[in-house]
Short mmCIF file of C-alpha atoms in Angstrom, two decimals:
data_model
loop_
_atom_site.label_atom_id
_atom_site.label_comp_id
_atom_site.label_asym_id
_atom_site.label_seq_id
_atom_site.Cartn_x
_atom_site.Cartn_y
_atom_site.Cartn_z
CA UNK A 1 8.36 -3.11 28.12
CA UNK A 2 6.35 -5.78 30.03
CA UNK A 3 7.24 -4.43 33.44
CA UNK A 4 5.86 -1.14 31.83
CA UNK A 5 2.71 -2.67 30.80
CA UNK A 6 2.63 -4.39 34.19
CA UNK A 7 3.68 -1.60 36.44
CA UNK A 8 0.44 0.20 35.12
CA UNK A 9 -2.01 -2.86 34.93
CA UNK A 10 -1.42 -3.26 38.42
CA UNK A 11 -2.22 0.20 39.53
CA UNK A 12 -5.04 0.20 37.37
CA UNK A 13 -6.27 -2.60 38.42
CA UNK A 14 -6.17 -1.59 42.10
CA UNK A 15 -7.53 1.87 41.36
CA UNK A 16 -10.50 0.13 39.66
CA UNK A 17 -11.23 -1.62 43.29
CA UNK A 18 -9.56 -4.76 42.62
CA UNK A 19 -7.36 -6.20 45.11
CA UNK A 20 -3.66 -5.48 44.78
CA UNK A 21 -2.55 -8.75 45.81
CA UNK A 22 -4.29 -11.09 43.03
CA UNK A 23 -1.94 -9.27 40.52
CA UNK A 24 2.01 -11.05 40.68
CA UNK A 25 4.72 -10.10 38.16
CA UNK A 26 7.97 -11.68 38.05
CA UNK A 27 11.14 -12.81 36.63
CA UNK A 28 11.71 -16.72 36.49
CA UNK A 29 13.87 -18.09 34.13
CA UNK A 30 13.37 -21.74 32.14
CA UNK A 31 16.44 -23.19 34.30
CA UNK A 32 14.86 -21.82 37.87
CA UNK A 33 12.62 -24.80 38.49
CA UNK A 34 12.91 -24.41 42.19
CA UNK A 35 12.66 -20.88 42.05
CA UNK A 36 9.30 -21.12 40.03
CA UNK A 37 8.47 -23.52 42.79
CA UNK A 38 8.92 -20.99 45.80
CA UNK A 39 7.15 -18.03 43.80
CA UNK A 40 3.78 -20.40 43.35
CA UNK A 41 3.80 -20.84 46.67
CA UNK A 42 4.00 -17.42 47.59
CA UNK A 43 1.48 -16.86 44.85
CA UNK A 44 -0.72 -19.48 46.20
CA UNK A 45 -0.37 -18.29 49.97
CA UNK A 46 -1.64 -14.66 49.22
CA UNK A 47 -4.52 -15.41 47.02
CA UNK A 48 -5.58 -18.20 49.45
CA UNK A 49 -5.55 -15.36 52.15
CA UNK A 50 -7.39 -13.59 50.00
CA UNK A 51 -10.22 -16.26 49.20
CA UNK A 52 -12.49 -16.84 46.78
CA UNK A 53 -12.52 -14.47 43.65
CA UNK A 54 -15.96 -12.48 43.49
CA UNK A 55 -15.11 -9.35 40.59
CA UNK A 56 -15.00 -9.79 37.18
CA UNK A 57 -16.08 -13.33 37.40
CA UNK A 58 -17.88 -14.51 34.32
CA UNK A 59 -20.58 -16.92 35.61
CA UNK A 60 -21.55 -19.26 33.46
CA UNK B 1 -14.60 34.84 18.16
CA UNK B 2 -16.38 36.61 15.17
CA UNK B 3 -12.53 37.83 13.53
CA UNK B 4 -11.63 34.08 14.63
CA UNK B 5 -13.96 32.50 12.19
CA UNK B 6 -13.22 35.14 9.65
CA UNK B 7 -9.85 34.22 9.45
CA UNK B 8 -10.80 30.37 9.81
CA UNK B 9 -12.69 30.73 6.59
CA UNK B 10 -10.00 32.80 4.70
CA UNK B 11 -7.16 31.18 5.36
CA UNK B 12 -9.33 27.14 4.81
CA UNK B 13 -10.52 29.12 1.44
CA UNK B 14 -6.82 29.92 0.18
CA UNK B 15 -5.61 26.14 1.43
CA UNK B 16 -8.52 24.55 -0.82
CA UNK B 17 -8.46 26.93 -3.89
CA UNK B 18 -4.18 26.22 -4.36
CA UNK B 19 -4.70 22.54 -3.60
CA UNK B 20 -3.20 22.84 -0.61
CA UNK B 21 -5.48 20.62 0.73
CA UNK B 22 -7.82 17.83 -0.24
CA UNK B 23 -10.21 17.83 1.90
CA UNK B 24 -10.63 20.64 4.89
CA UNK B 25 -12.15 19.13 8.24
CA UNK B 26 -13.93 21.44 10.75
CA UNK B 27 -16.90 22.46 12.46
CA UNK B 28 -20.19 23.89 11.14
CA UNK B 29 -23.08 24.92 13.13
CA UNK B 30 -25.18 22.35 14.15
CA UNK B 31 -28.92 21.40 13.75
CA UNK B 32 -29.70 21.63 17.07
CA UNK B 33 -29.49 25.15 18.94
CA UNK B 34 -26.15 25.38 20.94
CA UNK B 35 -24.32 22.81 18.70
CA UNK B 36 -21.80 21.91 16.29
CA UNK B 37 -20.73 19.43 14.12
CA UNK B 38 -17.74 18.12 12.22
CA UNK B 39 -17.58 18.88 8.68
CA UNK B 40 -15.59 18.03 5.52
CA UNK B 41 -15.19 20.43 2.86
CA UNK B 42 -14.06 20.18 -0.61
CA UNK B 43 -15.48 23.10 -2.58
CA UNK B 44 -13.62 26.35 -1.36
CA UNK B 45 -16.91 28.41 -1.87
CA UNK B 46 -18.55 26.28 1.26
CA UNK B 47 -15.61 27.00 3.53
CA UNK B 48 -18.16 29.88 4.71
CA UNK B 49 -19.41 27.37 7.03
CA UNK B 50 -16.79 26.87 8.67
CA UNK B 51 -17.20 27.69 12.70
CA UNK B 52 -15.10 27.84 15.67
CA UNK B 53 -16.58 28.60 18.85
CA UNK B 54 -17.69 26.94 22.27
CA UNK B 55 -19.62 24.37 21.23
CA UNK B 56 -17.37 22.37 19.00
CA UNK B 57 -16.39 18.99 21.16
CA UNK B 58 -15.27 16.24 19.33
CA UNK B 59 -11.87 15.66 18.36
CA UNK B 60 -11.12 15.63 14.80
CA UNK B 61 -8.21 13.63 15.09
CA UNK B 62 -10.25 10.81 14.22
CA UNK B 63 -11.72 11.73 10.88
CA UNK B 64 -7.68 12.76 9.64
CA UNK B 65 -7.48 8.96 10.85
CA UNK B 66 -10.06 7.80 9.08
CA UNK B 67 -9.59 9.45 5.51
CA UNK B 68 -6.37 9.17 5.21
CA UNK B 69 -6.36 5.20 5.58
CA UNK B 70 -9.13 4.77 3.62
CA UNK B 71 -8.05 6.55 0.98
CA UNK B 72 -4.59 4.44 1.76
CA UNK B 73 -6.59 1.22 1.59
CA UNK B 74 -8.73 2.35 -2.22
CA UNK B 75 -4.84 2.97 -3.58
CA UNK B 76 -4.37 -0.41 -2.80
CA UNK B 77 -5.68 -1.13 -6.45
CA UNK B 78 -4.01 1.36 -8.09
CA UNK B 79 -1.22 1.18 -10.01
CA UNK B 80 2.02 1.72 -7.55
CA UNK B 81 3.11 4.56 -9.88
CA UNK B 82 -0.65 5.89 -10.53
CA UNK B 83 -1.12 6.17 -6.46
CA UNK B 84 -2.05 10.00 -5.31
CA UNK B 85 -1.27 10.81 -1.53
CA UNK B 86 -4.63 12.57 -0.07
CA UNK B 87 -4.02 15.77 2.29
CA UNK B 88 -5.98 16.25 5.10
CA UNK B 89 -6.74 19.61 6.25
CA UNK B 90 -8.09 20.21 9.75
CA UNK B 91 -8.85 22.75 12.18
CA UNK B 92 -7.56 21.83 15.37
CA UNK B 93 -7.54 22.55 18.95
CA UNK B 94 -4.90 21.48 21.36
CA UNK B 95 -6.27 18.12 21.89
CA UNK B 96 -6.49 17.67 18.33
CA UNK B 97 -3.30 18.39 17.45
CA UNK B 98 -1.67 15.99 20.21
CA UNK B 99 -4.05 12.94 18.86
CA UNK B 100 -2.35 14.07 15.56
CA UNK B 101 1.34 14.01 17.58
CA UNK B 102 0.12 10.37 18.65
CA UNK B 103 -0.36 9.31 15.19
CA UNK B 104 2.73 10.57 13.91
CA UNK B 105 4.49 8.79 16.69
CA UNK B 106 2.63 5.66 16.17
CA UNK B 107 3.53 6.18 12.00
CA UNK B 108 -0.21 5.83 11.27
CA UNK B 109 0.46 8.77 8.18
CA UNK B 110 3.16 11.20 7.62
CA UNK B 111 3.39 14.81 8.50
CA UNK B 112 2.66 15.72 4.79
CA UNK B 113 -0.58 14.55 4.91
CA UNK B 114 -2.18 16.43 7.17
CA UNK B 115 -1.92 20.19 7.20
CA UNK B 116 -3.23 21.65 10.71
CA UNK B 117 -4.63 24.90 11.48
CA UNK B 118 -4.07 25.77 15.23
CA UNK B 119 -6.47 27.08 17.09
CA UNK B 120 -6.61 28.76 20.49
CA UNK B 121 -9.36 27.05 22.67
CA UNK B 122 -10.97 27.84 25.79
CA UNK B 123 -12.42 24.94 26.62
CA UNK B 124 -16.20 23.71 25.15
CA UNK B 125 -19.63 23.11 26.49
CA UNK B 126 -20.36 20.01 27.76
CA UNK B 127 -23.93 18.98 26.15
CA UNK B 128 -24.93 16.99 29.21
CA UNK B 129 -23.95 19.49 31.93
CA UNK B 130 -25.93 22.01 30.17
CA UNK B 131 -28.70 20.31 29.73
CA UNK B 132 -28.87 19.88 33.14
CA UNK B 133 -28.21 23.33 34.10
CA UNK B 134 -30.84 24.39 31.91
CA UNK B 135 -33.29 22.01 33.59
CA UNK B 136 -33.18 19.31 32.01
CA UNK B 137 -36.10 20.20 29.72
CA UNK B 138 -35.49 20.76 25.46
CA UNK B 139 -33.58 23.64 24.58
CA UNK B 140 -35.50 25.79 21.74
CA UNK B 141 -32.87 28.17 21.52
CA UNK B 142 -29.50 29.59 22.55
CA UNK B 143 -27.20 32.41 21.99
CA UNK B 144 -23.78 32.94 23.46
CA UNK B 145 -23.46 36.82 24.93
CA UNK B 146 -19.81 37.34 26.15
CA UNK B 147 -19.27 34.82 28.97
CA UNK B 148 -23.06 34.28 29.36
CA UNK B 149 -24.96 31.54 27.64
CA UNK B 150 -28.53 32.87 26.57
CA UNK B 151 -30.85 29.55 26.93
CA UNK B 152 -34.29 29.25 26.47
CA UNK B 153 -36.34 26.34 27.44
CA UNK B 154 -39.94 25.00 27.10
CA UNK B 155 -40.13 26.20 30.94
CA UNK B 156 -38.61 30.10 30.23
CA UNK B 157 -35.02 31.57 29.75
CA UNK B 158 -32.35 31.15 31.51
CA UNK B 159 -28.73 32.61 31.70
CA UNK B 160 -25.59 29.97 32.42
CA UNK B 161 -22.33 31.36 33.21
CA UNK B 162 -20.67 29.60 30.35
CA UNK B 163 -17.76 28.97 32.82
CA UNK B 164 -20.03 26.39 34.67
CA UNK B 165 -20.80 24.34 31.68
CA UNK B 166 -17.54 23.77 30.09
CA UNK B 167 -16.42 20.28 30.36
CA UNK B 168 -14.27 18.55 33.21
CA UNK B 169 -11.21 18.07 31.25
CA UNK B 170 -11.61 21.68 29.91
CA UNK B 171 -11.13 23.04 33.14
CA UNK B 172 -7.75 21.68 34.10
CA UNK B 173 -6.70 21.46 30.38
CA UNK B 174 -2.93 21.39 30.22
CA UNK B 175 -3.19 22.36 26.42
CA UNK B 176 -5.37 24.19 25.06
CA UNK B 177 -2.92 25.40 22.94
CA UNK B 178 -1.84 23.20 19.98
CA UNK B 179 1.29 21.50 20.53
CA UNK B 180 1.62 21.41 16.53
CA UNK B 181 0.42 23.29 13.69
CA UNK B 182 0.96 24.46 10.52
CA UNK B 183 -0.50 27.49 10.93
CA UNK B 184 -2.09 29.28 13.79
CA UNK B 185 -5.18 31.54 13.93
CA UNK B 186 -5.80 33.93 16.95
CA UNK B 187 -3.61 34.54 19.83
CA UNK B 188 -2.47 32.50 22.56
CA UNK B 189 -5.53 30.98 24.94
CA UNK B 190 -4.90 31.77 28.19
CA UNK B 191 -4.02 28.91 30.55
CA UNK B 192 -6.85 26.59 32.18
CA UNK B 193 -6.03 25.22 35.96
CA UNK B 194 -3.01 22.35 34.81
CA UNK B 195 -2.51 22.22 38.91
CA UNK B 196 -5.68 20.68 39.83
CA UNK B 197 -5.76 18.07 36.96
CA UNK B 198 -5.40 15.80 39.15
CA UNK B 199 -7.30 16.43 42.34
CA UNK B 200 -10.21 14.43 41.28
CA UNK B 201 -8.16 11.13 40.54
CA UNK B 202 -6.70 11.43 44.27
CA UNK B 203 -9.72 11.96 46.01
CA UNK B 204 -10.86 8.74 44.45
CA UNK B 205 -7.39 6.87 44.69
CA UNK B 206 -8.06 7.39 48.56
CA UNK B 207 -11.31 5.72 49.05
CA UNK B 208 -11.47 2.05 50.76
CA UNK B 209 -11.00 -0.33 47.60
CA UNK B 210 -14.71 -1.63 48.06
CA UNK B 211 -16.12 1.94 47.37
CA UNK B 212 -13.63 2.33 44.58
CA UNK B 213 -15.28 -1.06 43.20
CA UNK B 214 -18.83 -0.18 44.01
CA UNK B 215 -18.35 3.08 41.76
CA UNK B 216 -16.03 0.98 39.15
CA UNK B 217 -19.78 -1.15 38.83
CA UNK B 218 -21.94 1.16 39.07
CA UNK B 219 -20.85 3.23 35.94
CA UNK B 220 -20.04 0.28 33.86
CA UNK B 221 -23.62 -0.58 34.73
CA UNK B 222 -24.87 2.42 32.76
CA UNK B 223 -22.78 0.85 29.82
CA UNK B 224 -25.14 -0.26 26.79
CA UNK B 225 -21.79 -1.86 24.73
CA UNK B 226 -22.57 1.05 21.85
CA UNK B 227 -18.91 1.95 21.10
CA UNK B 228 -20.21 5.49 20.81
CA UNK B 229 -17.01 5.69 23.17
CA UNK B 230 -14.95 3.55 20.39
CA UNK B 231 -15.81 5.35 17.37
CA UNK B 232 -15.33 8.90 19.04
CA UNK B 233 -11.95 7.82 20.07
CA UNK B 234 -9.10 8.97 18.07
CA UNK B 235 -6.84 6.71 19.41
CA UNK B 236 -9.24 3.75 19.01
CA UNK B 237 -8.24 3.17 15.23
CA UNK B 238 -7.71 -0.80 15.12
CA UNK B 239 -9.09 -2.02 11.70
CA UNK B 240 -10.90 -5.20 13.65
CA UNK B 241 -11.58 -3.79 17.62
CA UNK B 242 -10.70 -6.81 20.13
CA UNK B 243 -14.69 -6.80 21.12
CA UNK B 244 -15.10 -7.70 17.14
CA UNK B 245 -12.89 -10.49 17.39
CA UNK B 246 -14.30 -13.77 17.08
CA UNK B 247 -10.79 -16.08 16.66
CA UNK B 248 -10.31 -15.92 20.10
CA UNK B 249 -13.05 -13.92 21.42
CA UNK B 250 -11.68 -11.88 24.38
CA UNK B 251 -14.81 -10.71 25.64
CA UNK B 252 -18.42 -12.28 25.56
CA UNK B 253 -20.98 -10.63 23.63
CA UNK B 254 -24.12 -10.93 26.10
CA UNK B 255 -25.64 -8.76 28.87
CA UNK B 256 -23.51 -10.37 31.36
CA UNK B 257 -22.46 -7.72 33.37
CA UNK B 258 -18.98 -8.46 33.77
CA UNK B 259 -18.35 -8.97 29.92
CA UNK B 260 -19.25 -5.09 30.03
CA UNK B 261 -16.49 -4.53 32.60
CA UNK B 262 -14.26 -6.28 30.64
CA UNK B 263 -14.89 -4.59 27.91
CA UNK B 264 -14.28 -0.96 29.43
CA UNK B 265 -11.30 -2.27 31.00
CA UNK B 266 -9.83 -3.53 27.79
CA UNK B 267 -10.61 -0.65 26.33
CA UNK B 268 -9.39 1.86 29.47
CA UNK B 269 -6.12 -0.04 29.32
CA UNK B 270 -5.43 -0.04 25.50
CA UNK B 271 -5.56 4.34 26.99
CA UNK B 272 -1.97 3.76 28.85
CA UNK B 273 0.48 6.94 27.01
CA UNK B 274 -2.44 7.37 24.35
CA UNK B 275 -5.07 9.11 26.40
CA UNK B 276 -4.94 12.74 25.36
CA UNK B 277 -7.75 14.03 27.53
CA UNK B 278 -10.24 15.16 24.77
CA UNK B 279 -13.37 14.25 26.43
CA UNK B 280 -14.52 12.87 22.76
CA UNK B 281 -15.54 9.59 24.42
CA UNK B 282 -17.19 11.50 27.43
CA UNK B 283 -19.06 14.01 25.30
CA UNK B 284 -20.94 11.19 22.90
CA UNK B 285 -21.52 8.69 25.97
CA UNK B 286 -25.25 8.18 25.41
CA UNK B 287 -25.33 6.76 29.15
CA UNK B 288 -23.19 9.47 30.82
CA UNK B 289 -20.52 6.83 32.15
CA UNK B 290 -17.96 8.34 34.09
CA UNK B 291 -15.36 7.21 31.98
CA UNK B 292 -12.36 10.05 32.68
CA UNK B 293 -12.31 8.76 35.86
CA UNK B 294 -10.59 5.86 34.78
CA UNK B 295 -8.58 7.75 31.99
CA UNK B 296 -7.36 10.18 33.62
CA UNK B 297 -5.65 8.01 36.34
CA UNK B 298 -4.20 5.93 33.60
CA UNK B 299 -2.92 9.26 32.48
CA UNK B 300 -1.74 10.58 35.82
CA UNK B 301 -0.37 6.77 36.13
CA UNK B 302 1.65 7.34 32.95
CA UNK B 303 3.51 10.56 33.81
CA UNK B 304 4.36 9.57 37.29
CA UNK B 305 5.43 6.23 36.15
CA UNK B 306 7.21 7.30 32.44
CA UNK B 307 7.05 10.69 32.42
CA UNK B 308 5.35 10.75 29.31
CA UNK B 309 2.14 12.75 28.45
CA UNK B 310 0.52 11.57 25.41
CA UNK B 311 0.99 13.26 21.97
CA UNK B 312 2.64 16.00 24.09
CA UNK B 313 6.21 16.32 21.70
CA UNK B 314 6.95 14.64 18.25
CA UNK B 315 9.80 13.63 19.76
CA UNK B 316 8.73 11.45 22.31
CA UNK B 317 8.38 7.87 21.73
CA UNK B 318 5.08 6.19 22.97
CA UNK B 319 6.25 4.84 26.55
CA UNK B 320 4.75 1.57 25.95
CA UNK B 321 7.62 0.60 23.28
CA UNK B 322 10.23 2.08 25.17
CA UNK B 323 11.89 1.01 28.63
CA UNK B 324 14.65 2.87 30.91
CA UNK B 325 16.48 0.89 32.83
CA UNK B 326 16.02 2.59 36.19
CA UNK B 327 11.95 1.88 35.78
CA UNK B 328 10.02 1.46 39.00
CA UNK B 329 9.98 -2.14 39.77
CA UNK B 330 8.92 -2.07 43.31
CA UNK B 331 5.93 -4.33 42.54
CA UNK B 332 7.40 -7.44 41.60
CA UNK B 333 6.87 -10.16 43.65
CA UNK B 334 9.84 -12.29 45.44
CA UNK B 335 9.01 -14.43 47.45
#
């Protein structure tokens, strides 16, 4: 059920003009610590490629 | 349309007068020229009002909704084996009667508390559209002559092919048949045009994802925060709406613009396998925010994704509590 709530967030989310990429879904289990470890920096690779943040940014 | 009400009124006379029914929700003619409005009837002698023609738009999905759980919530001081079950009556189109399919499936009543009369539709006027087509200016008066809508304005009269003022999701209805009913009056609508339901949503899905943004903040600019949308929708039935909630409060309250975003994307997304296309939220939008834009791709999102289309079959379960095992899963990420 959450990769059905996902699997339409993301499209949403792109159709709405947001980029794909800042969206990430996966699997990680409690015991994959260097799994987790490898999937933040893949996480932290594409949104650095991507840059700052600029929609749907509350500014306070 | 004439031998249409006729029976309407007959056959919403008989339900009330053998007790049937409760209370008998419809349209009557509305105040303004070219209009009508939802009505609840309890006396079988004022069943005369009842109407069904072109200009009835919002779904009544959402008062069966509403009266059945309050009257659910004043048997709460009742005496368990005092408690009376209230029957709903309703006059429903196809859109209707799959809102009513969606709360069956989500177990918001049971099926012997509502007794629908089916209706053939052929699609309604949209208000706004014909406002414009008329000019924009008041309309004094209207008639409906065949296929031609008789409008007269401060500036003159005017004649509207009522074909160009029906509503977007009238056009490529998929059902304008009820999917559900108790008992049907008039014969079989014809089909709208299902195949071009969703030629709209591709267009847009194919624009750079800047001008899909720019348009995504542009209409939610035009949003006041009424909840006209909300409170027309019939799937919208939460007892405390997220935007009410305080302890934590999901979305901020202010003019901020991207609070309002937030909120219509909340919103838009709590649509996913609940969106029956009814225009409801459209049609009372005091703004005119393009909101079946978004809708209709979460809809068009939802069949390609889980074959589902909302309210469509009592058997169906809603795809959101459901999972197959062989669901797409091409967009999780591994690194």
């Amino acid at each position: 059920m959450a990769r059905r709530k996902f699997a339409a967030l993301k499209r949403f989310l792109d159709y709405i003009g947001l980029e794909g990429d800042r969206t990430i879904f996966t699997w990680i289990s409690a015991s994959e610590g260097e799994r987790f470890a490898n999937v933040i920096k893949g996480v932290t690779a594409k949104v650095r490629a991507l840059g700052p943040a600029s929609k749907l940014v509350n500014k306070l | 349309m004439e031998n249409i009400d006729k029976k309407l009124r007959e056959e919403a006379k008989r339900l009330l007068e053998e007790k049937k029914v409760g209370v008998l929700v419809g349209y009557e003619t509305g105040t303004l020229p070219l209009t009508a409005t939802p009505c609840f009837i309890t006396n079988p002698e004022d069943a005369e009002k009842l109407v069904w023609n072109a200009f009835c738009t919002q779904n009544l999905a959402k008062f069966v909704h509403d009266l059945i759980s309050q009257h659910r919530e004043s048997q709460k001081r009742v005496k368990p084996e005092d408690r009376k079950k209230k029957i709903v009556g309703v006059v429903a189109r196809g859109c209707t009667t799959r809102s009513i399919v969606l709360h069956l499936q989500e177990r918001q009543y049971g099926r012997d508390e509502v007794v629908i009369i089916g209706v053939p539709c052929t699609g309604y006027v949209d208000g706004k559209r014909l406002s414009v087509l008329a000019g924009g200016d008041d309309i004094r008066e209207g008639s409906l002559e065949g296929d031609q809508l008789l409008v007269k304005t401060t500036a003159g009269e005017k004649r509207i092919p009522l074909q160009d003022a029906l509503a977007g999701n009238c056009l490529t209805c998929r059902f304008n048949n009820p999917v559900l009913s108790d008992l049907m009056i008039g014969a079989q609508a014809p089909p709208m045009k299902p195949e071009q339901e969703y030629t709209e949503i591709e267009a847009f899905e194919n624009l750079p994802t800047a001008e899909r943004w720019a348009y995504f903040t542009k209409e939610m600019n035009k949003c006041i925060r009424c909840y006209a949308c909300r409170q027309a929708c019939p799937s919208c039935y939460c007892n405390t709406c997220f935007v009410e909630q305080s302890q934590p409060q999901w979305v901020g309250l202010g003019e901020d613009a991207t609070d309002t975003q937030v909120f219509q994307l909340m919103r838009l997304f709590h649509m996913v396998g609940r969106c029956v296309d009814c225009g409801s939220c459209v049609s009372v939008c005091p703004m005119g925010v393009d909101l079946r834009k978004f809708l209709k791709k979460i809809d068009k999102d939802v069949f390609e994704l889980f074959e589902n289309r909302a309210g469509s079959s009592l058997e169906d379960t809603p795809p959101l509590s459901i999972f197959k095992e062989h669901d797409k899963e091409d967009f999780i990420f591994n690194p």
